[in-house]
Short mmCIF file of C-alpha atoms in Angstrom, two decimals:
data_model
loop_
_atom_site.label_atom_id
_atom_site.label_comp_id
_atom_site.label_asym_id
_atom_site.label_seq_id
_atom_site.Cartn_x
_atom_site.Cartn_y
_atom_site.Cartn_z
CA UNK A 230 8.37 -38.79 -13.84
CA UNK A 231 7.69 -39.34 -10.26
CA UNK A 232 4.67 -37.30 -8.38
CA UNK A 233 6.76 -34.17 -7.38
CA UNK A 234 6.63 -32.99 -3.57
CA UNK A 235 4.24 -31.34 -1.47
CA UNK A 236 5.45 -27.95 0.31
CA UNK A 237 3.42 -29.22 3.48
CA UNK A 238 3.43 -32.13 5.16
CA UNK A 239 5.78 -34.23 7.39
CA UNK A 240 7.96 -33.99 4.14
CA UNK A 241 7.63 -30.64 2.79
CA UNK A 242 10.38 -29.29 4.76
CA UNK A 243 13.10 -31.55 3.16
CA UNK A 244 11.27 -30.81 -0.05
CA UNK A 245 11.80 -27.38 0.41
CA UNK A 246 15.07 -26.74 1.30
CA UNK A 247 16.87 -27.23 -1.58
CA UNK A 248 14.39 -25.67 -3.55
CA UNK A 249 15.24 -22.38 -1.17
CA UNK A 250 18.24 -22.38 -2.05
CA UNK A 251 17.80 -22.55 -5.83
CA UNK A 252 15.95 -19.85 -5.67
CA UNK A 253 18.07 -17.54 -2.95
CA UNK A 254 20.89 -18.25 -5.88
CA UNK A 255 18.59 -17.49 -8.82
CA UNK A 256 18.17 -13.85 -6.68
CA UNK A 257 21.55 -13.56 -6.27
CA UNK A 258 22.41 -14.00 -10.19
CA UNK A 259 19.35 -11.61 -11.28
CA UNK A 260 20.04 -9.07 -9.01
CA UNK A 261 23.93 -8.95 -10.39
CA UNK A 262 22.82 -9.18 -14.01
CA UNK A 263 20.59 -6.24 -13.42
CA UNK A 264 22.84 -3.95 -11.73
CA UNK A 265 20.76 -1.28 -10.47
CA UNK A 266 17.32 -0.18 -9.19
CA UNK A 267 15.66 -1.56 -12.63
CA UNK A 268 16.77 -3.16 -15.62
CA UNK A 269 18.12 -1.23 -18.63
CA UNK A 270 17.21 -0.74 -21.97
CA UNK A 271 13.43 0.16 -21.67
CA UNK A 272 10.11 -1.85 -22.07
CA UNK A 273 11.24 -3.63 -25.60
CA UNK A 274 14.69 -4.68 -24.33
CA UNK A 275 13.01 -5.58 -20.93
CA UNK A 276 10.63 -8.13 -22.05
CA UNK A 277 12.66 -9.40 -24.96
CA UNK A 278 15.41 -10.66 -22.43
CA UNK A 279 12.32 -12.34 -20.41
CA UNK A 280 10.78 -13.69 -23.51
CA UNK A 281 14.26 -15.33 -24.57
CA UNK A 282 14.66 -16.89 -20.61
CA UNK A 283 11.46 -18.15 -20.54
CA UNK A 284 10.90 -20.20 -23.92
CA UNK A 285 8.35 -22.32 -23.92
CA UNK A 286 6.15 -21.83 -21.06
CA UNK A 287 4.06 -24.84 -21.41
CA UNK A 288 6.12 -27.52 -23.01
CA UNK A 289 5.23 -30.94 -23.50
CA UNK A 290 7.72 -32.13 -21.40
CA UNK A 291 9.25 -30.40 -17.88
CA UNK A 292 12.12 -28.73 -16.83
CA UNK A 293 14.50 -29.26 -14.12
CA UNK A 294 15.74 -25.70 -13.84
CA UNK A 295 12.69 -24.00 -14.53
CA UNK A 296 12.52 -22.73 -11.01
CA UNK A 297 16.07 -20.82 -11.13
CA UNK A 298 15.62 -20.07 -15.04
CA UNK A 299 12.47 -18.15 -14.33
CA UNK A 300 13.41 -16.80 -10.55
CA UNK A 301 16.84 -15.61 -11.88
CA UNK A 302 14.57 -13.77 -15.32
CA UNK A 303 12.07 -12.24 -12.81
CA UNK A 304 14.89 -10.75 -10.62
CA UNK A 305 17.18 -9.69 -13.24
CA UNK A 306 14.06 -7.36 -14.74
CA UNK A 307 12.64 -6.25 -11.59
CA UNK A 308 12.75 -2.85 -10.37
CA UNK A 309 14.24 -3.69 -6.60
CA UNK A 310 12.31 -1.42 -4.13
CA UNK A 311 15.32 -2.61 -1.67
CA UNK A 312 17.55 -0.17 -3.83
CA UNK A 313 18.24 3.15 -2.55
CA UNK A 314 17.50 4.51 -6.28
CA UNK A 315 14.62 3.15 -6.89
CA UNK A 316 11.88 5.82 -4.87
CA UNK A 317 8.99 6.37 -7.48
CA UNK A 318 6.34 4.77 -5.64
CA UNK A 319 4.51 3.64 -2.26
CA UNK A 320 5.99 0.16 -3.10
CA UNK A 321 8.09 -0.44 0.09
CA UNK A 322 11.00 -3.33 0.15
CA UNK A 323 9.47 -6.10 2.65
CA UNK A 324 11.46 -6.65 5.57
CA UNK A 325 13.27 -9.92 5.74
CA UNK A 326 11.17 -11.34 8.67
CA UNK A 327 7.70 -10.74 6.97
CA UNK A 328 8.98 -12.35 4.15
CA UNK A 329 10.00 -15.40 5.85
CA UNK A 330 6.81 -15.47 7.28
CA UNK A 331 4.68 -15.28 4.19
CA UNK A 332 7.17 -18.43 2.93
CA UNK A 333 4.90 -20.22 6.36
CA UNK A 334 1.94 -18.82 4.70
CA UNK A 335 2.04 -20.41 1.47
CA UNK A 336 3.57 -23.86 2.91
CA UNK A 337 0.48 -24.29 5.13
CA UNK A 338 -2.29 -22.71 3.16
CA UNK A 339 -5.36 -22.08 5.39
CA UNK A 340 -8.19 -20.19 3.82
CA UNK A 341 -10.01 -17.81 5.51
CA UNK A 342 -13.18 -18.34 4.19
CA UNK A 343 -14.26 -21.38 6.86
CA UNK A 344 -12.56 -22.56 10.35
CA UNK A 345 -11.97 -25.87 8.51
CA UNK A 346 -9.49 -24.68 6.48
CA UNK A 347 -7.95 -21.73 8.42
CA UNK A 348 -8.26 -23.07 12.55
CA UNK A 349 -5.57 -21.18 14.08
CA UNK A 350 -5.12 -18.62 11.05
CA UNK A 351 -8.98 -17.13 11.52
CA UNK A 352 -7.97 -17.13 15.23
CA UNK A 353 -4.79 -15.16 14.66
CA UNK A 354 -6.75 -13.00 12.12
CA UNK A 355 -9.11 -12.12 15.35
CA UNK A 356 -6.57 -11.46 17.65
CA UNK A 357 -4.48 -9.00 15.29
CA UNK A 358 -7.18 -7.01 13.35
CA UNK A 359 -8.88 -5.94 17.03
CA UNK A 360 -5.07 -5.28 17.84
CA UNK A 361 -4.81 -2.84 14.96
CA UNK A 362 -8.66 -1.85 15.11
CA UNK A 363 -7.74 -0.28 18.74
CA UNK A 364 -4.85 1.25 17.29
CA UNK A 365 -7.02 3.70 15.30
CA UNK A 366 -10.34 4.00 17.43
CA UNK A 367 -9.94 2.52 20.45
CA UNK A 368 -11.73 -0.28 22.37
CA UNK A 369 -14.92 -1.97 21.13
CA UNK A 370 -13.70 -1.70 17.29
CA UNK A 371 -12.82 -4.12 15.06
CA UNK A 372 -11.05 -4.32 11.39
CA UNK A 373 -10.83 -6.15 8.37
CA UNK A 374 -8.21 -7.39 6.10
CA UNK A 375 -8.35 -6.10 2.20
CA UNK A 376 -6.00 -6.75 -0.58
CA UNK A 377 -4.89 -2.64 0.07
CA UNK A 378 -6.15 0.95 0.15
CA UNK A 379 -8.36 -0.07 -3.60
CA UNK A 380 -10.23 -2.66 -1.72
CA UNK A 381 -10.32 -0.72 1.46
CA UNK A 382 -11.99 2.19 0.40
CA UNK A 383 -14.36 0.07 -1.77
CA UNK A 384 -15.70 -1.77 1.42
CA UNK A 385 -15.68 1.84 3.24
CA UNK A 386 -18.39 2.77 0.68
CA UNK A 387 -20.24 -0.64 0.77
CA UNK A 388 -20.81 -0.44 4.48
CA UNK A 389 -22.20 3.11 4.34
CA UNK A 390 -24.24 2.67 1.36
CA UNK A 391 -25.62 -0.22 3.40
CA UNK A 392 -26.10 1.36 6.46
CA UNK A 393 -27.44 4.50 5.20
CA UNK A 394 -29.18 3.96 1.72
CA UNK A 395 -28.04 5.72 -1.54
CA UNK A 396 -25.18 7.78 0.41
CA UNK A 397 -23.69 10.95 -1.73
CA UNK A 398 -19.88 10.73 -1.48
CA UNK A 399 -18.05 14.11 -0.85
CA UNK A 400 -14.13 14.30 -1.19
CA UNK A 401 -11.17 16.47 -2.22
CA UNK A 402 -9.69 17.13 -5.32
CA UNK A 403 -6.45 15.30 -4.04
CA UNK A 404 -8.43 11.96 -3.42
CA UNK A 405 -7.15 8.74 -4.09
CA UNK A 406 -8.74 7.84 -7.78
CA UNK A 407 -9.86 4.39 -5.55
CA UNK A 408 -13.32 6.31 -4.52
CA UNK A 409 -14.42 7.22 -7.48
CA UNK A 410 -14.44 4.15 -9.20
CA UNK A 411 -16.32 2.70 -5.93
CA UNK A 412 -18.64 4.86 -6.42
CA UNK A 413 -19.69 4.20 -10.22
CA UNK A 414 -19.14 0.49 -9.09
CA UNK A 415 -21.35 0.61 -6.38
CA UNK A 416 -24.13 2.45 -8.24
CA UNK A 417 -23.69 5.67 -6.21
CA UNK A 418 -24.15 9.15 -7.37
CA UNK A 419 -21.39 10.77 -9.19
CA UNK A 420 -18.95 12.19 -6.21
CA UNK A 421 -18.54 15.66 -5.26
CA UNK A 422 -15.33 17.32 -5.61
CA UNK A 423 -14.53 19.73 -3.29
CA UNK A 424 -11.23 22.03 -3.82
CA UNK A 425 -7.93 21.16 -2.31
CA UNK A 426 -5.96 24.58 -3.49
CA UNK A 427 -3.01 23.61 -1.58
CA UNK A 428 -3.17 19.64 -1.85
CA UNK A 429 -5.42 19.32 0.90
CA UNK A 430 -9.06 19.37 1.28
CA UNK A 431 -10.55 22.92 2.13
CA UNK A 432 -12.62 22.66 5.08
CA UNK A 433 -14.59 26.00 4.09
CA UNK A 434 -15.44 24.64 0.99
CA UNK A 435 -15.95 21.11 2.31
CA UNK A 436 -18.75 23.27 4.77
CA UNK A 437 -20.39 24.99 1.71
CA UNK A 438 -20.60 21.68 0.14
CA UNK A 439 -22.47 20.03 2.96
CA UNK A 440 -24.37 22.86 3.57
CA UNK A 441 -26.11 22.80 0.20
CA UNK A 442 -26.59 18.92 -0.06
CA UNK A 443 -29.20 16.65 1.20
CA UNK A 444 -29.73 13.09 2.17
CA UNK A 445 -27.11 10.67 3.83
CA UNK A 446 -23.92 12.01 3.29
CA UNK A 447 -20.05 10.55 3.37
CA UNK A 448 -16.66 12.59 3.57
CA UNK A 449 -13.80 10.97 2.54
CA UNK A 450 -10.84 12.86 3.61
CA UNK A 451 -6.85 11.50 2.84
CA UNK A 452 -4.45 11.21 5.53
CA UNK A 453 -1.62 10.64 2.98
CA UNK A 454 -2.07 12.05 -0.77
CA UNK A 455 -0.69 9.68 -3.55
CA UNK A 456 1.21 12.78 -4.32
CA UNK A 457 2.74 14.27 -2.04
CA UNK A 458 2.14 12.84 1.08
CA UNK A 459 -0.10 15.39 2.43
CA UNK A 460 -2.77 14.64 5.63
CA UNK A 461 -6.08 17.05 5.56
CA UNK A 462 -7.15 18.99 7.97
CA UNK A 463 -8.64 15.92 9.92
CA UNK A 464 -10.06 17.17 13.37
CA UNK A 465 -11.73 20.48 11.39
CA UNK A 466 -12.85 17.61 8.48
CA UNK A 467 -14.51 15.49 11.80
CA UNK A 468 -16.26 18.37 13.39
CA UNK A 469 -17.46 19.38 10.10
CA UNK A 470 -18.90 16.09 9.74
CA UNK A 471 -20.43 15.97 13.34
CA UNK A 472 -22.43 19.38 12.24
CA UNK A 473 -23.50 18.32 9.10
CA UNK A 474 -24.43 15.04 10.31
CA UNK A 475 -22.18 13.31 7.54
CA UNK A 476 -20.40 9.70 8.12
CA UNK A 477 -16.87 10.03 8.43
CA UNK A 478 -14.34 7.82 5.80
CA UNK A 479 -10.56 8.90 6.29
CA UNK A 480 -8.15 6.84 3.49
CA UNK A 481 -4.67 6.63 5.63
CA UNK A 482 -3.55 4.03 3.30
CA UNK A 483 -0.30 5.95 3.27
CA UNK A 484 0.07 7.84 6.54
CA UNK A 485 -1.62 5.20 9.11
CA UNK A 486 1.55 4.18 9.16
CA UNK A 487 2.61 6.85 11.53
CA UNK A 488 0.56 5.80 14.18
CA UNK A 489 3.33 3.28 15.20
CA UNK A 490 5.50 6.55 15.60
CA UNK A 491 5.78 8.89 18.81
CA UNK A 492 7.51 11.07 16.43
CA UNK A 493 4.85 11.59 14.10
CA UNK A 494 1.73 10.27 15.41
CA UNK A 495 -0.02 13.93 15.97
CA UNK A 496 -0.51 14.12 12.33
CA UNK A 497 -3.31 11.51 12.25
CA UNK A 498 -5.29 13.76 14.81
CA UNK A 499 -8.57 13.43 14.12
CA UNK A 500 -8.09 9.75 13.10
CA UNK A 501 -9.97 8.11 15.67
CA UNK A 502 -13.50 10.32 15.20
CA UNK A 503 -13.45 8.39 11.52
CA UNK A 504 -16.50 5.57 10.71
CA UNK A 505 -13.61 3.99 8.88
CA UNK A 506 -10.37 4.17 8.35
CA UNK A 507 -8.09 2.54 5.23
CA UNK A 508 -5.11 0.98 6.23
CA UNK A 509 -2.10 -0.20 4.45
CA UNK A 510 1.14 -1.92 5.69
CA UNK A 511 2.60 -2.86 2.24
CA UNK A 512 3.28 1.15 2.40
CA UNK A 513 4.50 2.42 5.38
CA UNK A 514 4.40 -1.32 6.80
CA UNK A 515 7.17 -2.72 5.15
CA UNK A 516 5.22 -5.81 4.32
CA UNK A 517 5.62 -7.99 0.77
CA UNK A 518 1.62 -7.44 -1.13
CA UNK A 519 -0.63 -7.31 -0.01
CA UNK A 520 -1.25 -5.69 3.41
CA UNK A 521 -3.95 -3.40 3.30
CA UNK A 522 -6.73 -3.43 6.44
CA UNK A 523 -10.42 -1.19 6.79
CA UNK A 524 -10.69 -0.38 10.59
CA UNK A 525 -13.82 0.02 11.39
CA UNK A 526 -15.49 2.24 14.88
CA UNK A 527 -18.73 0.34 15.42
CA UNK A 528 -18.33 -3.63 14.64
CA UNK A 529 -22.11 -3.45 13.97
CA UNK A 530 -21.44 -2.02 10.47
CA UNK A 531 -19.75 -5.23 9.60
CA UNK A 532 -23.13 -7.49 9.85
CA UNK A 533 -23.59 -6.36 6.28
CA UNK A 534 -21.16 -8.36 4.82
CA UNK A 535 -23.06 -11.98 6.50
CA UNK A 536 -23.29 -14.72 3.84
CA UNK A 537 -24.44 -18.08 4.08
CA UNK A 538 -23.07 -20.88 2.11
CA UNK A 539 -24.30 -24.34 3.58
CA UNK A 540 -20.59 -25.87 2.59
CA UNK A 541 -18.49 -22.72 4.47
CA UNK A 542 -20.92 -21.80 7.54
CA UNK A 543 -24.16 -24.15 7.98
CA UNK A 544 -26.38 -22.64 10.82
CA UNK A 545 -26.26 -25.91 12.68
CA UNK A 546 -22.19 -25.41 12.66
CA UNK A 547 -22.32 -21.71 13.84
CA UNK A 548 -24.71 -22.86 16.68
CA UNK A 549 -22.45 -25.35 17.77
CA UNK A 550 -19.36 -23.00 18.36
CA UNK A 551 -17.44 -23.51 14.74
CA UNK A 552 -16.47 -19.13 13.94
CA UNK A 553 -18.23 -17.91 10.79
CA UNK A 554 -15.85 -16.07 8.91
CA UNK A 555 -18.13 -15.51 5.52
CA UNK A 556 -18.45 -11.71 7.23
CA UNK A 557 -14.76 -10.82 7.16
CA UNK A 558 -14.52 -9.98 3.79
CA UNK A 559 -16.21 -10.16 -0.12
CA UNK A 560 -14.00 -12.49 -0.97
CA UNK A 561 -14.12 -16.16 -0.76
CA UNK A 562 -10.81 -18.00 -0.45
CA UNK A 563 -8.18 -15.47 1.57
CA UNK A 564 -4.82 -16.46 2.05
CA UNK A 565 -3.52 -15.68 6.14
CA UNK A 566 -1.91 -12.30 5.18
CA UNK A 567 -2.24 -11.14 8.73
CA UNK A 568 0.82 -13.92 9.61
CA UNK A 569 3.34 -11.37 7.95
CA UNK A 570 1.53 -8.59 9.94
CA UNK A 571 1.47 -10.26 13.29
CA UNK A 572 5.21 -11.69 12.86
CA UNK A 573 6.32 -8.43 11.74
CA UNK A 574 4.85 -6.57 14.87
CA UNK A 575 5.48 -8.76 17.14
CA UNK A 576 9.26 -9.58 16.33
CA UNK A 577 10.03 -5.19 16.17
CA UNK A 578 7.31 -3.79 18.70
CA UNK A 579 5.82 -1.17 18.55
CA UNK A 580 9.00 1.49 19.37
CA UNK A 581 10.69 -0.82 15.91
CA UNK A 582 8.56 -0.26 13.63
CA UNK A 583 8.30 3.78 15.04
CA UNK A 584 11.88 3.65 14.43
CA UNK A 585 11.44 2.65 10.93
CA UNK A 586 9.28 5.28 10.11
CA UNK A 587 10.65 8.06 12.18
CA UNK A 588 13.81 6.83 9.75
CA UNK A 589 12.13 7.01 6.30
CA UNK A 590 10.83 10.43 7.26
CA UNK A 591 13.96 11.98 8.17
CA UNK A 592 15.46 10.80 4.70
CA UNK A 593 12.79 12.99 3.35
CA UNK A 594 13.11 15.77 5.40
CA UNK A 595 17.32 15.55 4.46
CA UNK A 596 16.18 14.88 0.72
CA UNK A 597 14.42 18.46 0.98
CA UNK A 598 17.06 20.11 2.31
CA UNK A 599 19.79 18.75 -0.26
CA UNK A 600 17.37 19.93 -2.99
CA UNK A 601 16.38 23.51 -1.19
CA UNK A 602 20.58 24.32 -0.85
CA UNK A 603 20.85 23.33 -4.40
CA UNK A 604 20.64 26.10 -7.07
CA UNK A 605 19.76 23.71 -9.81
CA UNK A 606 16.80 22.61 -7.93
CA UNK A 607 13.12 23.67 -7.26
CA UNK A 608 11.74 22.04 -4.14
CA UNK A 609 7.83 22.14 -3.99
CA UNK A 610 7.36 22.32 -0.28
CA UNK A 611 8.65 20.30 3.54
CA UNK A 612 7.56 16.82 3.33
CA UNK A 613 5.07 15.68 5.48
CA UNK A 614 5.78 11.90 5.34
CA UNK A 615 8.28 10.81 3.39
CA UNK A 616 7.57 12.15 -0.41
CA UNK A 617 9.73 14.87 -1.86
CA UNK A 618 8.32 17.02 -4.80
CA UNK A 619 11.25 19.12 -6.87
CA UNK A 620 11.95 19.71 -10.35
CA UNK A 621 15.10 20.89 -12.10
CA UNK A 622 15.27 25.03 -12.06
CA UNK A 623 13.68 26.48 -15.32
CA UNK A 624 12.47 23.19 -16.74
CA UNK A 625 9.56 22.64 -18.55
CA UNK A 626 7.11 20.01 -18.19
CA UNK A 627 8.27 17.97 -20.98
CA UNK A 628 12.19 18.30 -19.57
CA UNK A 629 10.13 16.91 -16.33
CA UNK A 630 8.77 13.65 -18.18
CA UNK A 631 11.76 13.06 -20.63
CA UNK A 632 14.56 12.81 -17.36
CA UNK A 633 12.43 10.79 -15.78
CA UNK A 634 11.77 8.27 -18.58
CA UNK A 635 15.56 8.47 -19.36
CA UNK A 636 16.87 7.74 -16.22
CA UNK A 637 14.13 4.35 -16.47
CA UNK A 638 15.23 3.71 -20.02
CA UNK A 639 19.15 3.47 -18.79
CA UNK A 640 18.03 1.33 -15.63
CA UNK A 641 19.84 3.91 -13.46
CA UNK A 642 16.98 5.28 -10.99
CA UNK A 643 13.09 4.56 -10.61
CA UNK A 644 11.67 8.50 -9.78
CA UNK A 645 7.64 8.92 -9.62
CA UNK A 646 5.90 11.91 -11.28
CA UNK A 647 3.04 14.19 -10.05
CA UNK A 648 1.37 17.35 -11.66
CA UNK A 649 0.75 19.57 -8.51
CA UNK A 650 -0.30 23.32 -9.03
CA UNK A 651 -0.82 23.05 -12.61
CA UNK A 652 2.82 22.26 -12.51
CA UNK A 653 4.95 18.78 -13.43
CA UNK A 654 7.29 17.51 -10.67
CA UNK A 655 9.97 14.43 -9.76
CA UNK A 656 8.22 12.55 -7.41
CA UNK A 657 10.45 10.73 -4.96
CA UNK A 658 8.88 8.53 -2.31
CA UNK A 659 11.53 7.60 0.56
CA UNK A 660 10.56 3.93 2.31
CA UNK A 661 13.68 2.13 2.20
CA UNK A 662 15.03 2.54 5.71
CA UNK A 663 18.38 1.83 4.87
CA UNK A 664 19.21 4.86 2.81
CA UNK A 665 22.02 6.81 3.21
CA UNK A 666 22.66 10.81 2.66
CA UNK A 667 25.21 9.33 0.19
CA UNK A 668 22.36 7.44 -1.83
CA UNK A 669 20.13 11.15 -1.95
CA UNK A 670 22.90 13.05 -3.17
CA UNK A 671 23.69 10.53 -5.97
CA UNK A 672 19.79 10.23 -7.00
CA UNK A 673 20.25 14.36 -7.46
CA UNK A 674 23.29 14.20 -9.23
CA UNK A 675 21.73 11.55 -11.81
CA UNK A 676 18.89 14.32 -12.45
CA UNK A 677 21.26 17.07 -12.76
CA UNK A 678 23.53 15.01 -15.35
CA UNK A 679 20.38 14.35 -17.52
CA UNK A 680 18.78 17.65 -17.62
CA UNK A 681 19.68 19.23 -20.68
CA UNK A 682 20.97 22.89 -20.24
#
């Protein structure tokens, strides 16, 4: 067997194209096996079909059409994002263009964890994150890139446990589970959970709360709940903060997308008075995983995160002008992510990718009003972003759970879940652009025909 061909390289072009098209047709053939938003037949039937594509997975000898055996597999039991049906989740379908150029990203494969590696990436990576960084808090910030809101919100409580000592964390009931779980990993004190009675933090008990607790303190307030896509009370959170002498953490992993919108950029009031701020363009970005950033106000925070490793960043390097890039992140080898990201803005502008969100929102807002006129229907409340609560009229909780899971089982719509008010709902998260009124009346009509009466 000859060597087989590099994806880089004077060559890797040639190499490549035919291997594009293989898989462009393996797509093509999944996607028409599958049908629909996701494949049919539940978990068992799902990974049975995969098992029986797949075979032997490390054989003794290759095979020529393992490429569009397992591409074709993959995309015949994926749940499609790009499908107006499938709205359970912050799990946007990537535009076209940031696709493409996250193909470029793998091909070349810098590493962002030394100039060597990454020359015009880690520049690039500079140019965009202060871009974005300015985007949230203005001039003389700066911002990192994270795997997503998870790592974001993790570094978030790194920097101010570094800055300040053994800080206690203070959020709302409607936080993202994320902050938690950086706080037991990062040794912190067990969080305080202050009320959010109608989704949102309360800022009078958020006030009692500081009031009563001592030593360095950090809020973390949620400009986009997992749930329902609700933003706190942000410029009453940051004043709160300012009194009480508490560092600021706002997770926008969902709704920092709205900054790019003229439409709907008011809601992030508040925003800019954050220490840091999660960010997260595989959400309301439209970018394939992962896109997440952590914007942070005053660069100095960042010195934290400075490593040496003689092989990556030798001091006699630094001195002589080569960028240390150790600092930008916990992790060691990063692929150029921000490529996607800088294509992406740079090909739509900003008034493109406002468009894009202004359209997403609207879908929810006509969503809400479909399910408000319809007497089979309970809607929970207006969206705020683009997530739609309701529930079929008079069902229980376990009517709730058992449409859902059928409509999964039969492949015929991908609907989220979320227990709000002590109450179960459908969870339907709009961020496919291209959805029609058409495609929301249908998705209500396949709820109705499976509730039982």
């Amino acid at each position: 067997m000859s060597t087989p061909p590099l994806a880089s390289g004077p060559q890797g072009p040639h190499a490549l194209r035919p291997l594009l098209d293989t898989v462009l047709d393996a797509l093509t053939q999944g996607t028409a096996a599958r049908g629909g938003p996701l494949p049919a037949g539940g978990p068992e039937q799902v990974a049975r079909r995969l098992r029986d594509a797949a075979g032997d997975l490390l054989p003794q000898h290759g095979s020529d059409d393992a490429l569009h055996t397992l591409v074709r597999a993959l995309a015949e039991g994926s749940a499609d994002p790009a499908d107006p049906l499938s709205a359970a989740h912050l799990h946007c379908p990537p535009l076209a263009v940031a696709t493409a150029a996250d193909l470029a990203a793998s091909v070349l494969n810098p590493s962002l964890d030394s100039w060597d590696q990454a020359p015009a990436a880690s520049e690039l990576e500079a140019l965009l994150t202060r871009t974005l960084a300015h985007e949230v808090h203005g001039t003389d910030s700066d911002a990192l890139v994270t795997t997503g809101g998870t790592e974001s919100n993790q570094l978030a409580l790194l920097l101010a446990r570094e800055k300040h000592g053994s800080v206690q964390l203070v959020h709302g009931a409607n936080a993202h589970h994320s902050l938690h779980r950086a706080a037991w990993l990062l040794g912190l004190p067990e969080p305080v959970v202050v009320p959010a009675p109608a989704g949102t933090l309360d800022p009078a008990a958020l006030d009692r709360a500081l009031t009563d607790l001592h030593g360095p303190l950090l809020v973390a307030a949620t400009a986009g709940t997992t749930d329902a896509g609700l933003i706190d009370p942000l410029p009453g959170i940051a004043d709160l903060c300012a009194t009480h002498g508490a560092r600021l953490h706002i997770d926008a992993a969902y709704g920092g997308g709205l900054l790019f919108s003229d439409r709907h950029r008011t809601k992030l009031d508040g925003l800019a008075r954050a220490d840091t701020v999660t960010l997260d363009l595989h959400k309301l970005g439209w970018q394939p995983v992962a896109a997440g950033l952590l914007a942070v106000r005053d660069p100095a925070d960042l010195t934290t995160l400075g490593h040496r490793a003689d092989y990556l960043n030798a001091d006699d390097d630094t001195e002589a002008g080569l960028p240390d890039l150790l600092g930008r992140s916990l992790r060691t080898t990063r692929r150029p992510d921000i490529l996607k990201i800088a294509v992406t803005l740079k090909t739509l502008g900003r008034h493109g990718i406002g468009d894009l969100v202004d359209q997403v929102c609207a879908h929810a807002q006509e969503l809400a009003d479909l399910t408000a006129a319809h007497p089979g229907f309970e809607l929970y409340d207006r969206p705020v972003i683009s997530t739609v609560l309701f529930r079929p009229t008079d069902a229980t909780d376990d009517t709730v759970a058992a449409v859902r899971r059928t409509l999964l089982n039969e492949g015929r719509a991908v609907l989220g879940r979320a227990t709000v008010d002590g109450r179960r709902w459908l969870k339907a998260t709009l961020l496919n652009p291209h959805t029609r009124p058409g495609d929301l009346a249908t998705l209500l009509k396949l709820v109705e025909g499976h509730t039982p009466r």
